[in-house]
Amino acid sequence: MNKNYEEMHPCFSSDAVKKFGRVHLPVAPECNIQCNYCSRDYDCVNESRPGVTSTLMKPEEASYYYATLRSENEWLTVAGIAGPGDALANADKTMETFRLIKEETPDVVFCVSTNGLRLPEYVDELHSLGLRHLTVTMNAVDPEIGAQIYSWVRYNGVTYRGKEAAELLMNNQIEGIRRAAELGLSVKVNSIILPGVNDEHIKEVAALASELGATYQNCLPLIPVESTPFEHLPKPDHALVKKIRTESEKFLPQMLHCGRCRSDAVGKIGQKTSEEILQFQKYVTRKNKETGNKRYAVATHEGLLVNQHLGEARKFHIYEFEAEGLKEVEQRTAPRSGSGESRWKMLAELLSDCEAVFVSTCGELPKKVLSENGVRLHQVQGLIDDILETYESGKSIERFAKKRSGCGSGCSGQSVGCM
Ligand code: SF4
Ligand code: SF4
């Protein structure tokens, strides 16, 4: 195996594009900033853009997943973490994933994409784990312009907005990139072209990034995404992209072959992820690895009906389909109430190996947090057997759907629920 890391990374070497591939490991669901062009989604296999993934993995699942894919595809040299949130807003998961992979596959090439907010804290640790390639998204080096791009930045428990937020982010990016370059990392700076916002400014990003020791720049046209503040910005046309790349090239070599990959992309750049690998992702994350059975979680009072509000469930009943039919295989204690959003994150972690979760009703906050953390939640009512058999067979469960969902008059909970 070629040990020149630069030449083994298809994103950092145009010669490596046809020879080597990468796998993005979706272990990082959370983000610590809000870019006005970003929406993170799940289950959208037809959509190919950063921030989109079909599944989330735990570090041990990601390690098993990479080792298995690599054993069958020697050319799959790069294991990267690129979301669906920010790799360093989930630093413990990112580091643990790299540690586990390194033990199994010492010649892996690691890669991280980050907004850079926490880079100064973690760059040395990443380097000691063997990271040689880093991507930092840097859209502005002027806080006035940055303030138009970021809704907020959350740092050490405080939420910043406006110029203050942009300045904090920018300063940490600068410090992090400088340190990464000192450590000898290849640093690629991604800059999203936002017409009317930073299109006249990207060359200044290139100039500063070059001074700091970055190696490449990747100027990417905005993909306007529905329901984001920048959904109405025009998509940059070919001429604008070319102009910006030509201006910026004076300071930094430009990457021209980026595939704008999903957070769970696998293979060579430009290749669509095969159905076989998508099925394998599901197997890795949502099945009992010993039996291969899917697991389902249910909120129920008596074990017969799906009839319990999410917030009231003290236990979740876990079911699998075995040869003889549906069987309850375990019960899991739900996190205690009263801890707000963190309760729902803990619940998402607890049920992360389940194919789907069935409750009678739930509030908007848990629905949002669970969805952001990769849990497929269904609000239904009826016999557990009927609902799960219908779901397992791939048929619609619409007829079981609770007609008025969420809290309020339609909620069957007893007001002890959603916080
Ligand atoms: Fe989205 Fe990445 Fe921006 Fe976070 S840093 S809001 S994941 S684009
Ligand atoms: Fe490489 Fe671009 Fe894909 Fe990242 S998004 S893995 S830089 S091709």
Coordinates of C-alpha atoms in Angstrom, one line a residue, residues 104-349:
E104 CA -8.1 -2.3 13.4
T105 CA -6.7 -0.6 10.3
P106 CA -3.4 1.2 11.1
D107 CA -2.8 2.5 7.5
V108 CA -6.2 4.3 7.3
V109 CA -6.1 7.9 6.1
F110 CA -8.3 10.1 8.4
C111 CA -10.1 13.2 7.3
V112 CA -12.2 15.7 9.2
S113 CA -14.5 18.5 8.0
T114 CA -15.3 21.2 10.5
N115 CA -16.6 24.7 10.9
G116 CA -13.4 25.3 13.0
L117 CA -15.1 26.7 16.1
R118 CA -13.5 24.1 18.3
L119 CA -10.4 23.5 16.2
P120 CA -7.9 25.2 18.5
E121 CA -8.9 22.8 21.3
Y122 CA -8.7 19.6 19.3
V123 CA -6.2 20.0 16.5
D124 CA -3.3 18.5 18.5
E125 CA -5.3 15.5 19.6
L126 CA -6.5 14.9 16.1
H127 CA -2.9 15.1 14.9
S128 CA -1.7 12.6 17.5
L129 CA -4.5 10.2 16.4
G130 CA -3.0 10.3 12.9
L131 CA -5.1 13.0 11.1
R132 CA -3.2 14.4 8.1
H133 CA -6.1 16.0 6.2
L134 CA -8.4 18.7 7.5
T135 CA -11.2 20.7 5.8
V136 CA -12.3 24.0 7.5
T137 CA -15.3 25.8 6.1
M138 CA -14.4 29.5 6.1
N139 CA -16.9 31.7 4.3
A140 CA -15.7 35.1 5.5
V141 CA -12.8 36.8 7.2
D142 CA -14.7 40.0 7.9
P143 CA -17.1 39.9 10.8
E144 CA -19.6 42.2 9.1
I145 CA -20.0 39.7 6.3
G146 CA -19.8 36.7 8.6
A147 CA -22.7 38.2 10.6
Q148 CA -24.9 37.9 7.5
I149 CA -24.0 34.2 7.1
Y150 CA -24.3 32.8 10.6
S151 CA -27.6 33.0 12.7
W152 CA -25.7 32.0 15.9
V153 CA -22.6 30.4 17.3
R154 CA -22.7 28.4 20.5
Y155 CA -19.5 28.3 22.5
N156 CA -18.9 27.1 26.1
G157 CA -22.6 27.2 26.8
V158 CA -23.1 30.8 25.6
T159 CA -25.0 31.6 22.4
Y160 CA -23.6 34.5 20.4
R161 CA -25.2 36.3 17.5
G162 CA -24.4 38.9 14.9
K163 CA -20.8 40.3 14.6
E164 CA -19.8 38.9 17.9
A165 CA -20.6 35.4 16.8
A166 CA -18.9 35.8 13.4
E167 CA -15.8 37.3 15.1
L168 CA -15.5 34.4 17.6
L169 CA -15.9 31.8 14.8
M170 CA -13.4 33.6 12.6
N171 CA -10.7 34.0 15.3
N172 CA -11.0 30.3 16.2
Q173 CA -10.7 29.3 12.5
I174 CA -7.6 31.4 12.2
E175 CA -6.0 30.0 15.3
G176 CA -6.9 26.4 14.3
I177 CA -5.7 26.6 10.7
R178 CA -2.4 28.2 11.8
R179 CA -1.8 25.4 14.3
A180 CA -2.9 22.7 11.9
A181 CA -0.4 24.0 9.3
E182 CA 2.4 24.1 11.9
L183 CA 1.7 20.4 12.7
G184 CA 2.1 19.6 9.0
L185 CA -1.5 18.9 8.2
S186 CA -2.9 19.4 4.7
V187 CA -5.6 22.0 5.2
K188 CA -8.3 22.6 2.7
V189 CA -10.5 25.7 3.1
N190 CA -14.1 25.3 1.8
S191 CA -15.8 28.6 1.0
I192 CA -19.5 28.6 0.0
I193 CA -20.2 31.2 -2.7
L194 CA -23.2 33.2 -1.6
P195 CA -24.2 35.7 -4.3
G196 CA -24.6 39.2 -2.9
V197 CA -23.2 38.2 0.5
N198 CA -19.6 37.0 0.1
D199 CA -19.0 36.6 -3.6
E200 CA -16.7 39.7 -3.8
H201 CA -15.0 38.6 -0.6
I202 CA -13.9 35.0 -1.2
K203 CA -10.5 36.1 -2.6
E204 CA -9.8 37.7 0.8
V205 CA -10.6 34.4 2.5
A206 CA -8.1 32.7 0.1
A207 CA -5.4 35.3 0.8
L208 CA -5.7 35.0 4.6
A209 CA -6.0 31.2 4.5
S210 CA -2.8 31.0 2.4
E211 CA -1.0 33.2 4.9
L212 CA -2.0 30.8 7.6
G213 CA -0.6 27.9 5.8
A214 CA -3.7 26.3 4.2
T215 CA -2.9 24.1 1.2
Y216 CA -6.0 24.3 -1.0
Q217 CA -9.3 26.1 -1.4
N218 CA -12.6 24.6 -2.5
C219 CA -15.0 27.3 -3.7
L220 CA -18.4 25.8 -3.8
P221 CA -21.6 27.3 -5.3
L222 CA -24.4 27.6 -2.8
I223 CA -27.2 25.0 -3.1
P224 CA -30.2 27.0 -2.0
V225 CA -32.1 24.7 0.4
E226 CA -35.8 25.1 1.2
S227 CA -36.7 26.5 4.6
T228 CA -33.3 28.1 5.2
P229 CA -32.8 31.9 5.4
F230 CA -30.8 31.7 2.1
E231 CA -33.4 29.6 0.2
H232 CA -34.1 32.7 -2.0
L233 CA -30.5 33.5 -2.9
P234 CA -29.7 32.8 -6.5
K235 CA -27.6 29.7 -7.3
P236 CA -24.2 31.0 -8.5
D237 CA -23.9 30.5 -12.3
H238 CA -20.9 28.9 -14.0
A239 CA -19.4 32.3 -14.9
L240 CA -19.5 33.6 -11.3
V241 CA -17.9 30.4 -9.9
K242 CA -15.2 30.5 -12.6
K243 CA -14.4 34.2 -11.8
I244 CA -14.1 33.6 -8.1
R245 CA -11.9 30.5 -8.5
T246 CA -9.7 32.5 -10.9
E247 CA -9.3 35.3 -8.4
S248 CA -8.7 33.0 -5.5
E249 CA -6.2 30.8 -7.4
K250 CA -3.7 33.7 -7.1
F251 CA -3.5 32.8 -3.4
L252 CA -4.3 29.1 -3.1
P253 CA -4.6 26.1 -5.5
Q254 CA -8.3 25.4 -6.2
M255 CA -10.0 22.0 -5.8
L256 CA -12.1 21.6 -8.9
H257 CA -13.4 18.0 -8.5
C258 CA -15.4 18.1 -5.3
G259 CA -18.4 15.8 -5.4
R260 CA -20.4 17.7 -2.7
C261 CA -20.7 14.4 -0.9
R262 CA -23.4 13.4 1.6
S263 CA -22.4 12.8 5.2
D264 CA -22.6 9.1 4.6
A265 CA -21.0 8.9 1.2
V266 CA -19.0 5.8 0.3
G267 CA -16.9 4.9 -2.7
K268 CA -14.9 6.9 -5.3
I269 CA -15.9 10.6 -5.8
G270 CA -18.8 10.9 -8.1
Q271 CA -20.0 7.3 -7.6
K272 CA -23.5 6.9 -6.2
T273 CA -23.6 4.8 -3.0
S274 CA -24.8 1.4 -4.0
E275 CA -28.0 -0.1 -2.7
E276 CA -25.9 -3.0 -1.2
I277 CA -23.9 -0.5 0.9
L278 CA -27.1 1.4 2.0
Q279 CA -28.5 -1.9 3.2
F280 CA -25.3 -2.6 5.0
Q281 CA -25.5 0.8 6.8
K282 CA -28.9 -0.2 8.0
Y283 CA -27.6 -3.5 9.1
V284 CA -24.8 -1.9 11.0
T285 CA -26.9 0.6 12.9
R286 CA -30.4 -0.8 13.3
K287 CA -30.2 -4.5 13.7
N288 CA -29.4 -7.1 16.3
K289 CA -26.0 -8.0 15.0
E290 CA -26.3 -11.6 16.3
T291 CA -29.6 -12.4 14.7
G292 CA -29.9 -9.8 11.9
N293 CA -33.4 -8.9 13.1
K294 CA -34.6 -5.3 13.1
R295 CA -35.6 -3.9 16.4
Y296 CA -38.6 -1.8 17.2
A297 CA -39.3 0.3 20.3
V298 CA -42.9 0.8 21.6
A299 CA -44.4 3.0 24.3
T300 CA -47.2 1.0 25.8
H301 CA -49.0 0.7 29.2
E302 CA -49.7 -3.0 29.1
G303 CA -47.8 -4.5 26.2
L304 CA -50.7 -5.0 24.0
L305 CA -51.4 -1.6 22.4
V306 CA -49.3 1.4 21.3
N307 CA -51.1 3.7 23.7
Q308 CA -48.6 5.7 25.6
H309 CA -47.4 9.3 25.2
L310 CA -43.7 9.6 24.6
G311 CA -43.1 11.8 27.6
E312 CA -44.9 9.4 29.9
A313 CA -43.1 6.3 28.9
R314 CA -40.9 5.2 31.8
K315 CA -39.9 2.1 29.8
F316 CA -39.7 1.3 26.1
H317 CA -40.6 -2.2 25.0
I318 CA -38.2 -3.6 22.4
Y319 CA -39.6 -6.1 19.8
E320 CA -38.0 -8.2 17.1
F321 CA -39.5 -10.6 14.5
E322 CA -38.2 -14.0 15.2
A323 CA -38.9 -17.2 13.2
E324 CA -42.0 -17.8 15.4
G325 CA -43.3 -14.2 15.0
L326 CA -43.1 -11.0 16.9
K327 CA -41.4 -11.2 20.3
E328 CA -40.7 -8.7 23.1
V329 CA -36.9 -9.1 23.6
E330 CA -36.2 -6.5 26.3
Q331 CA -37.4 -3.4 28.1
R332 CA -35.2 -0.2 28.4
T333 CA -35.7 2.4 31.0
A334 CA -36.3 5.9 29.6
P335 CA -34.2 8.9 30.8
R336 CA -35.8 10.8 33.7
S337 CA -38.0 13.7 33.0
G338 CA -37.1 17.3 33.8
S339 CA -33.8 17.7 31.9
G340 CA -35.3 19.4 28.8
E341 CA -33.6 18.8 25.5
S342 CA -30.8 16.6 26.9
R343 CA -33.5 14.1 28.0
W344 CA -34.5 13.6 24.3
K345 CA -30.9 13.3 23.2
M346 CA -30.3 10.6 25.8
L347 CA -33.5 8.9 24.6
A348 CA -32.2 9.1 21.0
E349 CA -29.0 7.4 22.1

